[in-house]
mmCIF file of C-alpha atoms and ligand atoms in Angstrom:
data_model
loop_
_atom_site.group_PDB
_atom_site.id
_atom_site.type_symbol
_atom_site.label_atom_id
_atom_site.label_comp_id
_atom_site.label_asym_id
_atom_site.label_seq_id
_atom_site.Cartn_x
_atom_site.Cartn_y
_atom_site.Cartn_z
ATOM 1 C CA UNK X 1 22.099 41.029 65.643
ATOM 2 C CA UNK X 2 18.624 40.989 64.029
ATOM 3 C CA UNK X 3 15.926 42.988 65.144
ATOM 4 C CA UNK X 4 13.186 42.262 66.916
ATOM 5 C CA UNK X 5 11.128 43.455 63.839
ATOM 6 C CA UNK X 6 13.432 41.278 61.669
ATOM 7 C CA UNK X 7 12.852 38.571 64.508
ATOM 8 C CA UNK X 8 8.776 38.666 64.396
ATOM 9 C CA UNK X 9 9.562 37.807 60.073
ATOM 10 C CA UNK X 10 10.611 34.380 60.674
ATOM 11 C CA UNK X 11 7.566 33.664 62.353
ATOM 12 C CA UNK X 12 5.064 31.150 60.615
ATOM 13 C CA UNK X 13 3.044 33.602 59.412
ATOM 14 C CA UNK X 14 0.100 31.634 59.411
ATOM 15 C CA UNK X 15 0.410 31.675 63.157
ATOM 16 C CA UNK X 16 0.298 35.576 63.611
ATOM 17 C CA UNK X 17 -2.644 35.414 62.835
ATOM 18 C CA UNK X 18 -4.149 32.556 64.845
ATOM 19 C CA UNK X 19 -6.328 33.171 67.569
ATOM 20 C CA UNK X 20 -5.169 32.191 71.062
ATOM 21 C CA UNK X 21 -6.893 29.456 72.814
ATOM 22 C CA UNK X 22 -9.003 30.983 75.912
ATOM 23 C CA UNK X 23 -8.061 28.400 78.922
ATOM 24 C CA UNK X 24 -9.718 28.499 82.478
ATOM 25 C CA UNK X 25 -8.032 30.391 85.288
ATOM 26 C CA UNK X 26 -6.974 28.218 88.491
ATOM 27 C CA UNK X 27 -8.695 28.916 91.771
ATOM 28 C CA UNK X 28 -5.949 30.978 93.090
ATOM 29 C CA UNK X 29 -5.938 33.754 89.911
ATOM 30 C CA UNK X 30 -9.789 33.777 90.478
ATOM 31 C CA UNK X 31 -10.008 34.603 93.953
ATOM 32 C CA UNK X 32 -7.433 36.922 93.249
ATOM 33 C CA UNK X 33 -9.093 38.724 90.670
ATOM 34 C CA UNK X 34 -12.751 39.037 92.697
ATOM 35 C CA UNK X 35 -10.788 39.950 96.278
ATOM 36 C CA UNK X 36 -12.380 37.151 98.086
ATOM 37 C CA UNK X 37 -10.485 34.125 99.742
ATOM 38 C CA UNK X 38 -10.164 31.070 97.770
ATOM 39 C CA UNK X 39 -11.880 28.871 99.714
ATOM 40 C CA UNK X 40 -14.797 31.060 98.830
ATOM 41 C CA UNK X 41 -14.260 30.760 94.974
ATOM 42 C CA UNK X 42 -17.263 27.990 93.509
ATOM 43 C CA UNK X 43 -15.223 26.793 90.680
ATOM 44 C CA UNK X 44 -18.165 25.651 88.005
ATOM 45 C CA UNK X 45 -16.222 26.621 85.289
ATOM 46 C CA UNK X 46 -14.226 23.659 84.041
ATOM 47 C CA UNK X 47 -15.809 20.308 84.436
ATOM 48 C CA UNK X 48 -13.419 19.412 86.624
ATOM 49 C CA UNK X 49 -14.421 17.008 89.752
ATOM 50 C CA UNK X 50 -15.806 18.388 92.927
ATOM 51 C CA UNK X 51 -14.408 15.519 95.113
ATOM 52 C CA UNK X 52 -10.927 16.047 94.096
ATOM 53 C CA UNK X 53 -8.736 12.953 93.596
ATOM 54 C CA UNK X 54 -8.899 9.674 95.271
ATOM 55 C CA UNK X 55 -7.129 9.378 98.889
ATOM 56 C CA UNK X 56 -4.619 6.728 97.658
ATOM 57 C CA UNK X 57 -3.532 9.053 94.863
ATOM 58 C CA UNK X 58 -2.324 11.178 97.334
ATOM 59 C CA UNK X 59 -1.445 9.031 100.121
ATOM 60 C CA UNK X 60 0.939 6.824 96.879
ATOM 61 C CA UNK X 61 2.469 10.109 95.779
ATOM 62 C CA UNK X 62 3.874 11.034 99.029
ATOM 63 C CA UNK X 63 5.614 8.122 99.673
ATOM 64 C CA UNK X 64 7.064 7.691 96.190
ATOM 65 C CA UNK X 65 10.716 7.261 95.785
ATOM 66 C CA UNK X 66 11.383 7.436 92.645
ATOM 67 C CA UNK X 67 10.526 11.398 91.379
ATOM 68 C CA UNK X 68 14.799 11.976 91.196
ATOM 69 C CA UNK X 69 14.434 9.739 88.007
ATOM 70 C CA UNK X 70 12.858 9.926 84.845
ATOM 71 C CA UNK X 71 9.697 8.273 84.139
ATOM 72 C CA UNK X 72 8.701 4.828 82.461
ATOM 73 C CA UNK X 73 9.031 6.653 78.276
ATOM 74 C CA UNK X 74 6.843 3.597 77.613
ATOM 75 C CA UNK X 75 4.435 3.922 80.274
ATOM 76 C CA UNK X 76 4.197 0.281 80.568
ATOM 77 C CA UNK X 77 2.910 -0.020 83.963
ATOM 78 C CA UNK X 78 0.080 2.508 83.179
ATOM 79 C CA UNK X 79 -0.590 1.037 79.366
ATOM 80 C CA UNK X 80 -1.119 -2.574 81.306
ATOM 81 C CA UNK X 81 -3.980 -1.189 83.653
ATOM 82 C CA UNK X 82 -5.349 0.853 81.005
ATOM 83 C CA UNK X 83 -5.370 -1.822 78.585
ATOM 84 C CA UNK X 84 -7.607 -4.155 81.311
ATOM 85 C CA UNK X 85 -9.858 -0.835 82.403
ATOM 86 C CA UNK X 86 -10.577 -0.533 78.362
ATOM 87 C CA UNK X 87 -10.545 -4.390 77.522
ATOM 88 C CA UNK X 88 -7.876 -3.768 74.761
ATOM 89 C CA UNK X 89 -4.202 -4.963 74.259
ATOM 90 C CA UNK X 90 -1.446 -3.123 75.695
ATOM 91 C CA UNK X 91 -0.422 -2.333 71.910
ATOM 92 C CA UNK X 92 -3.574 -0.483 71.766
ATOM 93 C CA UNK X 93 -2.775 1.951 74.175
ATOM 94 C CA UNK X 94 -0.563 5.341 74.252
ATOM 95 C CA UNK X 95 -0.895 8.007 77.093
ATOM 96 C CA UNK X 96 -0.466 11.448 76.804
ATOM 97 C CA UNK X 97 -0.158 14.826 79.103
ATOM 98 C CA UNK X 98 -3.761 15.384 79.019
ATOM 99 C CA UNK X 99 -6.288 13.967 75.918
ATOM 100 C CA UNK X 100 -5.349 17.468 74.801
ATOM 101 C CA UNK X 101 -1.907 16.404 74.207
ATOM 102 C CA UNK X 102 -2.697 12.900 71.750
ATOM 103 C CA UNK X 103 -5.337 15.735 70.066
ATOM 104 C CA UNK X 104 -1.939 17.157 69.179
ATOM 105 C CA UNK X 105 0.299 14.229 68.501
ATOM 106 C CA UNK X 106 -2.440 12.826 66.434
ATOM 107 C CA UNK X 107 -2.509 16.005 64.396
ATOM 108 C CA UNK X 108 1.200 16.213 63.297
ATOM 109 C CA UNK X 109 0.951 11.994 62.921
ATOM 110 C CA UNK X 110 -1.253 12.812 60.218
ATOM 111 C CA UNK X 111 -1.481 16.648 58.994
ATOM 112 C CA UNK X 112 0.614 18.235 56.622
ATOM 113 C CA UNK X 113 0.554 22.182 56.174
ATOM 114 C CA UNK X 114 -2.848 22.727 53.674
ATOM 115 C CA UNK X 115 -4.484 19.043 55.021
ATOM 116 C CA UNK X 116 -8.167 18.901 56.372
ATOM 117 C CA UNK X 117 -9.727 18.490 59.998
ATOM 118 C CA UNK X 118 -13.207 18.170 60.319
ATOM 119 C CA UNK X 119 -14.439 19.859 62.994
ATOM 120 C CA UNK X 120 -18.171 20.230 64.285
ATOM 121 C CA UNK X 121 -18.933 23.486 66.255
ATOM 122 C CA UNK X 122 -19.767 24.251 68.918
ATOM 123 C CA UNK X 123 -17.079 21.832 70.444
ATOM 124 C CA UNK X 124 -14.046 21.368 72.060
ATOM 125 C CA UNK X 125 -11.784 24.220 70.794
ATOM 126 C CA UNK X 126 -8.401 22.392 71.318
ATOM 127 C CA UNK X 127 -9.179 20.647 67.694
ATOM 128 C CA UNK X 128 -9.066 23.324 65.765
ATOM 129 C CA UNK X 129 -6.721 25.359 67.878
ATOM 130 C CA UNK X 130 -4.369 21.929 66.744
ATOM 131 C CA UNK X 131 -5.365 22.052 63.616
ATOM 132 C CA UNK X 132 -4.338 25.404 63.248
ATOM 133 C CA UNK X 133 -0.610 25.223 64.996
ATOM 134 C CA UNK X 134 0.455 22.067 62.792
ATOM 135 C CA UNK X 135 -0.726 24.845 59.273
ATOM 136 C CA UNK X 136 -3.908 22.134 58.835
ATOM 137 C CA UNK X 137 -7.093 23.966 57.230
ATOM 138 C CA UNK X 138 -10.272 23.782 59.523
ATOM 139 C CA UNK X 139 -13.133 22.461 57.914
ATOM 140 C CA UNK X 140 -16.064 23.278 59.972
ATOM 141 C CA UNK X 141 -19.281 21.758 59.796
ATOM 142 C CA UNK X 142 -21.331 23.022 62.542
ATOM 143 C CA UNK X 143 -24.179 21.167 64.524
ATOM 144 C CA UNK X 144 -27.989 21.582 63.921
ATOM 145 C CA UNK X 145 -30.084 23.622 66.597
ATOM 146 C CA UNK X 146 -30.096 20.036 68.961
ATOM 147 C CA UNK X 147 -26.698 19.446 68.305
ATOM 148 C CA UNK X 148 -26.639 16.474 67.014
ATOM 149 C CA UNK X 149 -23.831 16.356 64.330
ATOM 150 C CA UNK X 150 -25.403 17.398 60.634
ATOM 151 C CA UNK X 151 -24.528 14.007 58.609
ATOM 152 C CA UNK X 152 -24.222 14.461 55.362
ATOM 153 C CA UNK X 153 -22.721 17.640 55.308
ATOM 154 C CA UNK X 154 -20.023 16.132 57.588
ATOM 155 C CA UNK X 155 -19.713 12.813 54.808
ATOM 156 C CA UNK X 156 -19.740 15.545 52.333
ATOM 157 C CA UNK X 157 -16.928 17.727 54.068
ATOM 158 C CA UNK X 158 -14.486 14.037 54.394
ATOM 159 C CA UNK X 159 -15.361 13.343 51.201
ATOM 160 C CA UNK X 160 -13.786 16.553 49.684
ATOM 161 C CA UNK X 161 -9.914 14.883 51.473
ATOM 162 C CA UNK X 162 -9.962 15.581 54.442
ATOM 163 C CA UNK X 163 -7.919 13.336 56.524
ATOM 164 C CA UNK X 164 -9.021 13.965 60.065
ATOM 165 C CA UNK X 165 -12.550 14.618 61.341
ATOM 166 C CA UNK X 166 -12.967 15.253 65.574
ATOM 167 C CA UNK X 167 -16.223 14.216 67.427
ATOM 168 C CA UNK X 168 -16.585 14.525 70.940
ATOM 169 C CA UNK X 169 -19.150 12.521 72.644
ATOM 170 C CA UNK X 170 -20.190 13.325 74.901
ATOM 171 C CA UNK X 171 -19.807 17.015 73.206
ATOM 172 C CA UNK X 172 -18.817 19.458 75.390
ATOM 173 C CA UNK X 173 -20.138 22.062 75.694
ATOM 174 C CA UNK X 174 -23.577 20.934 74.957
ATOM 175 C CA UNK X 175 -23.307 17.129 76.698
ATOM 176 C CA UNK X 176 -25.301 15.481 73.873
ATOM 177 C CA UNK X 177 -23.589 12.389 72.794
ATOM 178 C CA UNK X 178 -23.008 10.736 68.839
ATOM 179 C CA UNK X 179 -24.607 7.494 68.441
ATOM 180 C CA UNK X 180 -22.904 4.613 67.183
ATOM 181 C CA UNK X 181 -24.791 4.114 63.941
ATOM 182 C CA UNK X 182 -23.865 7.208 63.046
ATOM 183 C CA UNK X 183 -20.168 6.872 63.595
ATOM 184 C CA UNK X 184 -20.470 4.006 62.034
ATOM 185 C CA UNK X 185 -21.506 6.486 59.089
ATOM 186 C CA UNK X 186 -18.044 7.949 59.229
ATOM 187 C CA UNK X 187 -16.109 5.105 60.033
ATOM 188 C CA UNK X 188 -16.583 4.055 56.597
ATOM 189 C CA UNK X 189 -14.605 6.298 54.835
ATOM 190 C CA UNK X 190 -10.579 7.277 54.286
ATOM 191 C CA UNK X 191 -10.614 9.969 57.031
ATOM 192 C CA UNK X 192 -9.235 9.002 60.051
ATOM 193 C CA UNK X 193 -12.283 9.209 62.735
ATOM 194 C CA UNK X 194 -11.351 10.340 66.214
ATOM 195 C CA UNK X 195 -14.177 9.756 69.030
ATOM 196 C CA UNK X 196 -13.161 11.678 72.067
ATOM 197 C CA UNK X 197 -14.808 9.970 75.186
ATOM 198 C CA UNK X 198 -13.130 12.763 77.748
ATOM 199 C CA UNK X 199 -16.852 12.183 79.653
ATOM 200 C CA UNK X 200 -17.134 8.649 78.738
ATOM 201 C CA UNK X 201 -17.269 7.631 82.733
ATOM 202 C CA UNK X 202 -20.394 9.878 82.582
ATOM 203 C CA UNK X 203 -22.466 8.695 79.994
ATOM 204 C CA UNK X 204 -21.463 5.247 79.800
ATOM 205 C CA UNK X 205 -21.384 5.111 76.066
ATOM 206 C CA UNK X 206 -17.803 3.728 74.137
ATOM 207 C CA UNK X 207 -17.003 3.373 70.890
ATOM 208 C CA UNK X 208 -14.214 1.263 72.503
ATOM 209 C CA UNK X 209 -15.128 -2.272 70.987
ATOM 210 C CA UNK X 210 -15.269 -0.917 67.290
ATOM 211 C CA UNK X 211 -11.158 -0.178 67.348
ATOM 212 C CA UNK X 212 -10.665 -3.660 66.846
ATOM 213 C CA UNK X 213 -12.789 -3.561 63.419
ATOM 214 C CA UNK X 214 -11.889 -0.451 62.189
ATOM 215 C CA UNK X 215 -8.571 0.881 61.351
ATOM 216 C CA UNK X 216 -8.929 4.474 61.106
ATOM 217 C CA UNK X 217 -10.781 4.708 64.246
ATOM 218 C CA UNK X 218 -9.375 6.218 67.235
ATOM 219 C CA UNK X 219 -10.865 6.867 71.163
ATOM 220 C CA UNK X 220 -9.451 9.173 73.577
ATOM 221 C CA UNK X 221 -10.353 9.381 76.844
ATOM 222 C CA UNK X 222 -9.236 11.118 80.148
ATOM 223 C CA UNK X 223 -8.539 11.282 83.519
ATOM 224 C CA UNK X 224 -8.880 14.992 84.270
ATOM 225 C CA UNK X 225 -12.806 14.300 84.641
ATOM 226 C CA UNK X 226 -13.389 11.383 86.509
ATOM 227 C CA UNK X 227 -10.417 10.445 88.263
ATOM 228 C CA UNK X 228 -9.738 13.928 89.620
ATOM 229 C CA UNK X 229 -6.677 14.651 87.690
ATOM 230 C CA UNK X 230 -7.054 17.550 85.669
ATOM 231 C CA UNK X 231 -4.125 19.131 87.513
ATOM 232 C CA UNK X 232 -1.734 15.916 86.562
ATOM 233 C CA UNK X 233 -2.478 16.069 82.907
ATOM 234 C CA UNK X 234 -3.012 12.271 82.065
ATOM 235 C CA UNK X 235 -4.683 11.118 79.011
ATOM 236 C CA UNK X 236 -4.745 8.280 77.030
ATOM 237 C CA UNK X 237 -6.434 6.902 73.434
ATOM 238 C CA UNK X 238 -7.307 3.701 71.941
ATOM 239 C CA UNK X 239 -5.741 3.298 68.680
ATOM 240 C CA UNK X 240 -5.099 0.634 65.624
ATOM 241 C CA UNK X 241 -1.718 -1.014 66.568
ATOM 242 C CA UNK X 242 -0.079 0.229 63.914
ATOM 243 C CA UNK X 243 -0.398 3.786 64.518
ATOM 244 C CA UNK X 244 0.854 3.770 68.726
ATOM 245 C CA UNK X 245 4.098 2.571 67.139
ATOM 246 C CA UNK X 246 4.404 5.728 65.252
ATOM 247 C CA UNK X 247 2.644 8.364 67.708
ATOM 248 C CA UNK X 248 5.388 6.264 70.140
ATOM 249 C CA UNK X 249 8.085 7.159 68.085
ATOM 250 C CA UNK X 250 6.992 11.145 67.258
ATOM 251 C CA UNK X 251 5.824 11.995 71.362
ATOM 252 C CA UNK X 252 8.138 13.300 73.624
ATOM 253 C CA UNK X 253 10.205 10.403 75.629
ATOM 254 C CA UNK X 254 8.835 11.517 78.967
ATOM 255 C CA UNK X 255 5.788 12.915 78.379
ATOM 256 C CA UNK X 256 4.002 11.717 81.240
ATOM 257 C CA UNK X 257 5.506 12.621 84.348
ATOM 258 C CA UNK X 258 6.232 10.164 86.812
ATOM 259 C CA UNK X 259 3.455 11.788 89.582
ATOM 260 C CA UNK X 260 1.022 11.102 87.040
ATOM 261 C CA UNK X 261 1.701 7.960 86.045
ATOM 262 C CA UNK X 262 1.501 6.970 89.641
ATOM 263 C CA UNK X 263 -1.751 9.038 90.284
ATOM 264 C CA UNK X 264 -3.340 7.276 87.287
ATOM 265 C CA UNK X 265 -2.479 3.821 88.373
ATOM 266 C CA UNK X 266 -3.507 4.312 91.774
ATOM 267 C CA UNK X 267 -6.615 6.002 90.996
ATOM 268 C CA UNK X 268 -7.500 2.574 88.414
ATOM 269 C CA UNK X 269 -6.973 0.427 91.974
ATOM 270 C CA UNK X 270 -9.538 2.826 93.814
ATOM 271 C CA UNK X 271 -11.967 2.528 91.148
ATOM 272 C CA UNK X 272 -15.283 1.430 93.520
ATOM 273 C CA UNK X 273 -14.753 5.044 95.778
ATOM 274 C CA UNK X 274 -14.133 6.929 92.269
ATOM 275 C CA UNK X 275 -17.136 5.249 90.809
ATOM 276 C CA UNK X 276 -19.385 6.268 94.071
ATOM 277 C CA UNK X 277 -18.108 9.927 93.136
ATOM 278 C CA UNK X 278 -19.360 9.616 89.712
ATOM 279 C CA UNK X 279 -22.611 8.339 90.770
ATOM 280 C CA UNK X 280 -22.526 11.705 93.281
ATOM 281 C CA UNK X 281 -21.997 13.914 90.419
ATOM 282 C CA UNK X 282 -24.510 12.271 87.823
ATOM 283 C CA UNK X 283 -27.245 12.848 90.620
ATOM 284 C CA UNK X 284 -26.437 15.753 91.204
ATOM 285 C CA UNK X 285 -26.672 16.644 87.432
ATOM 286 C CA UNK X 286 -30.139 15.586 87.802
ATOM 287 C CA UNK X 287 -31.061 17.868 90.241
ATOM 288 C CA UNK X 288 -29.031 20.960 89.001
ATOM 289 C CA UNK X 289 -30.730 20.189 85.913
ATOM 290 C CA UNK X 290 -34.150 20.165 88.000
ATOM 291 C CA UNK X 291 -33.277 23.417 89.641
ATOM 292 C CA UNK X 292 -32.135 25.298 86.790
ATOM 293 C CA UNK X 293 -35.399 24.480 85.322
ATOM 294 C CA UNK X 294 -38.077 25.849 88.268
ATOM 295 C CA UNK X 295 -36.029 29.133 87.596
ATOM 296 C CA UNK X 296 -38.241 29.351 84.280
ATOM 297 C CA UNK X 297 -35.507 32.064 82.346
ATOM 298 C CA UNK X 298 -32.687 28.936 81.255
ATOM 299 C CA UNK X 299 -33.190 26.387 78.971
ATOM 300 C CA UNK X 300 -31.369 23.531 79.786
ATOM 301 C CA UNK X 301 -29.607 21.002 77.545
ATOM 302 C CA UNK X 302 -30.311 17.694 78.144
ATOM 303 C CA UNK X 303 -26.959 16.134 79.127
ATOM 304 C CA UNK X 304 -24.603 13.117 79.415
ATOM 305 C CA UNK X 305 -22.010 14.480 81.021
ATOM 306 C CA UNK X 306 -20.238 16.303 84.466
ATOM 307 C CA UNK X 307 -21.883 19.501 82.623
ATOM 308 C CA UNK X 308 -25.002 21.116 82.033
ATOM 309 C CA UNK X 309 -25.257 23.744 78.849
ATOM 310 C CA UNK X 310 -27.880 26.532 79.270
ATOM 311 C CA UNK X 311 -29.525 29.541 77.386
ATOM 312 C CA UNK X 312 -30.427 32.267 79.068
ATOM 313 C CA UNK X 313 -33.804 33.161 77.431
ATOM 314 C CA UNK X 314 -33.833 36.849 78.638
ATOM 315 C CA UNK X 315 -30.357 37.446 76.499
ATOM 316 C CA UNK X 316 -28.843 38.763 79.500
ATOM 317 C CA UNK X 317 -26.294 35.877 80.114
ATOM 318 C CA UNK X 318 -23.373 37.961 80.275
ATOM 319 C CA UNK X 319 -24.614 39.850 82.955
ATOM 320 C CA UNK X 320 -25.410 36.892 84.618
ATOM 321 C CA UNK X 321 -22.195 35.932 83.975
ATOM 322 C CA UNK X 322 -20.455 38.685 85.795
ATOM 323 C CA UNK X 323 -23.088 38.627 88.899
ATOM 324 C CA UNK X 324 -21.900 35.318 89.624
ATOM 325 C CA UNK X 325 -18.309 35.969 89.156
ATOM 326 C CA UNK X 326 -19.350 38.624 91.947
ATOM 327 C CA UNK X 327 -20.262 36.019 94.165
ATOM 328 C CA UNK X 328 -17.233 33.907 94.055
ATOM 329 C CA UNK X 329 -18.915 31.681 91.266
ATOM 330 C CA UNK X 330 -17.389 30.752 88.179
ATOM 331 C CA UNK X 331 -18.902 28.925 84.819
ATOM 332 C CA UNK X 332 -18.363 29.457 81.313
ATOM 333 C CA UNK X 333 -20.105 32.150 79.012
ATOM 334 C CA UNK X 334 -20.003 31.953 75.466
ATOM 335 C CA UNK X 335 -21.813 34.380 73.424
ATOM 336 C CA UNK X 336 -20.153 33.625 69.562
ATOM 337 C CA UNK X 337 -22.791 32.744 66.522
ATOM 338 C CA UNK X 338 -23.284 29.454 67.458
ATOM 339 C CA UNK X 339 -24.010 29.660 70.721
ATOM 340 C CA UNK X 340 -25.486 32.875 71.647
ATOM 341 C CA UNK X 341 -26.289 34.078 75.681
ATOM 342 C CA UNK X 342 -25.148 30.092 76.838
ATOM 343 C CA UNK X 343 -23.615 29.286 80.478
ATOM 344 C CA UNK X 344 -21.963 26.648 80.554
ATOM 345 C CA UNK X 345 -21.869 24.786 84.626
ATOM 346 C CA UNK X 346 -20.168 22.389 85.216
ATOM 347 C CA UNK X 347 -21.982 19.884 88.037
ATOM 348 C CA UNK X 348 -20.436 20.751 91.637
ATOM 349 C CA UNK X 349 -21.546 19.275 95.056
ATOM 350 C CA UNK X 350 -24.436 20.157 96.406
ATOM 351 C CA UNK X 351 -23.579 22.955 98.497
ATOM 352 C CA UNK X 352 -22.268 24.239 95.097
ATOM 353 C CA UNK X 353 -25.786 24.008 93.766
ATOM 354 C CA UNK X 354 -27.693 25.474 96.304
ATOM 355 C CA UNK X 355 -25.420 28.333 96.311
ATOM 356 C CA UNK X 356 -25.260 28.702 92.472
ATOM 357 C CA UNK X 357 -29.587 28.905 92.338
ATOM 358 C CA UNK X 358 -29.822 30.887 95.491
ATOM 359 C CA UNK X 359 -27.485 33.493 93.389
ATOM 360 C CA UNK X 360 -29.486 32.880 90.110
ATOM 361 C CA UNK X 361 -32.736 34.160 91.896
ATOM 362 C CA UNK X 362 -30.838 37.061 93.394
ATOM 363 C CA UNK X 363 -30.246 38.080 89.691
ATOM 364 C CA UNK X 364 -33.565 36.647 88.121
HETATM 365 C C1 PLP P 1 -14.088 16.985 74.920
HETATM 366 C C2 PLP P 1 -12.816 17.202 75.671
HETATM 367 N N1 PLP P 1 -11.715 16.543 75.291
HETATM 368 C C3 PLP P 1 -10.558 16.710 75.951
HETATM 369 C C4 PLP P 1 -10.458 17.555 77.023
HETATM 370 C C5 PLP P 1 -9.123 17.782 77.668
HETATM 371 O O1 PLP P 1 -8.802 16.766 78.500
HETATM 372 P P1 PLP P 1 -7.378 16.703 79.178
HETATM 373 O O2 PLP P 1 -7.485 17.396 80.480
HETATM 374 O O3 PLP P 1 -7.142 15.228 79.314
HETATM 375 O O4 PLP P 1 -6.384 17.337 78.258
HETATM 376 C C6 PLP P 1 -11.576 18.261 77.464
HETATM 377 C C7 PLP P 1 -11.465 19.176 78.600
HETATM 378 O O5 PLP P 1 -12.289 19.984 78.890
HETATM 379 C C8 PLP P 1 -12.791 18.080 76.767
HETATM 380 O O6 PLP P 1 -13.892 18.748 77.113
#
């Protein structure tokens, strides 16, 4: 029998190395971890929806019959309604467990060990944590101070091969979105160009329409932020025909589980009450946003999204941090070179406001 020493050898060894992807932590872990009840816990850490998932959603997935059998491996029922939410064809259209899942599929579609990915820091860190599990080299060109992606260093970076480049927009963590003339920058080139809309239902913006035009373009969007349905894991992208036949062929037969392809249908026939939730939370972003400012120690971002980025201007916002983890509130710190003493809060209700600036002045 080999060793465990022996064992830890046939490891990829460019995966020793790799640095683990920090996720959130469920309510339940939280409350756990702070010693107060969950109900308690302010959960602002994971732009994740306040209102929770439409009533049908729930009310469909208790009465479903079906869970003792595997799901539809073509998700045809849930590619049709997609494909008339979006406006495309049915051929268009692949779903995935989570957008974070296609980020993945796409990746080994495309990326051999040594290949580029573009990526443009600060972002969404599931592209390069991809990147790096399918042995593809992370070419990072990071944003200027507004965020806005830095252009020709970006052309310049696909220009050197690289067959992948990631935008988010809007960009989380700092909400901004990409315009389309300047996708339409990097649409003409050989990289493949992946817009992910995970906040689309937010800002309104798509880059949708151009998939017909351009074969190397490819949207993704969600319904972890919008719908509800983070805790499902349903996501789906907008591709060139040709490619959903082979990211069909390389997924997993059954990757979307039967609750969620129910949850996702169902939440596309409730889409007036979700839409009244999204106009909830975009207000509410307003007045966060508002709030946050009268404090006069954050600078807020201005932003497009179900998030609001801030930096704390008295450098102390990992103490911050912690106070409100005191309290029963979570959001997101970062502190690396890019983004130095940010929060990161994700828009709540507005009992989840009050209580996040009554704690801010506590700390002030
Ligand atoms: C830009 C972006 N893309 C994708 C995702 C992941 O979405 P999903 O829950 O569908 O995997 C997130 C989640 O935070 C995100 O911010």
């Amino acid at each position: 029998m080999i060793s465990p020493e022996d064992m830890e050898k046939l490891i990829r060894s460019e995966l020793k190395d790799m640095p683990a992807y920090i996720p959130i932590e469920p309510t339940d872990v939280l409350s756990r971890r702070i010693n107060l009840p969950e109900e308690n816990v302010i959960k602002l850490d994971g732009n994740e929806n306040p209102y929770g998932c439409s009533l049908r959603v729930k009310q469909t997935l208790a009465d479903y019959a079906y869970y003792h059998l595997y799901p539809d491996p073509e998700q045809r029922e849930l590619r049709k309604a997609l494909a008339k939410y979006t406006g495309v064809s049915i051929e268009n259209i692949l779903a995935g467990s989570g957008s974070d899942e296609l980020i993945d599929l796409i990746l080994r579609l495309f990326i051999r060990p040594g290949d580029g990915v573009v990526n443009c820091p600060p972002t969404f860190g599931m592209y390069p944590f991809s990147t790096d599990v399918c042995g593809g080299k992370v070419v990072s060109v990071p944003r200027q101070q507004d965020f806005s992606i830095d252009i020709p260093a970006t052309k310049k970076a696909m220009a050197k091969g690289a067959k992948v480049i990631f935008i988010a927009s809007p960009n989380n963590p700092s909400g901004n979105i990409t315009s389309e003339p300047v996708i339409l920058e990097f649409l003409n080139s050989d990289t493949v160009v992946v817009i992910d809309e995970a906040y689309f239902e937010f800002s309104g913006e798509t880059m949708v329409p151009l998939v017909a035009k351009y074969s190397n373009l490819i949207v993704l969007r969600t319904f972890s932020k919008w719908a509800g349905l983070a805790g499902l894991r349903v996501g789906y992208g907008i591709f060139p025909v040709n490619i959903v036949k082979h990211l069909m062929k390389i997924k997993q037969p059954y990757n979307i589980n039967a609750a969620a392809q129910v949850a996702a249908l169902e939440s596309l026939k409730d889409i007036s009450h979700l839409r009244g939730t999204i106009k909830a939370i975009i207000n509410e972003r307003e007045r966060l946003m508002a709030r946050l400012g009268q404090l006069g120690w954050l600078k807020s971002y201005p932003s497009r999204s179900n998030f609001i980025l801030c930096s704390v201007l008295n450098g102390r916002a990992r103490a911050i941090h912690k106070g409100l983890q005191k309290r029963g509130i979570f959001v997101r710190y970062f502190d690396t070179p890019l983004l130095k003493d940010c929060l990161r809060i994700s828009v709540g209700k507005p009992e989840h406001t009050d209580a996040l600036i009554a704690a801010l002045k506590e700390m002030r």
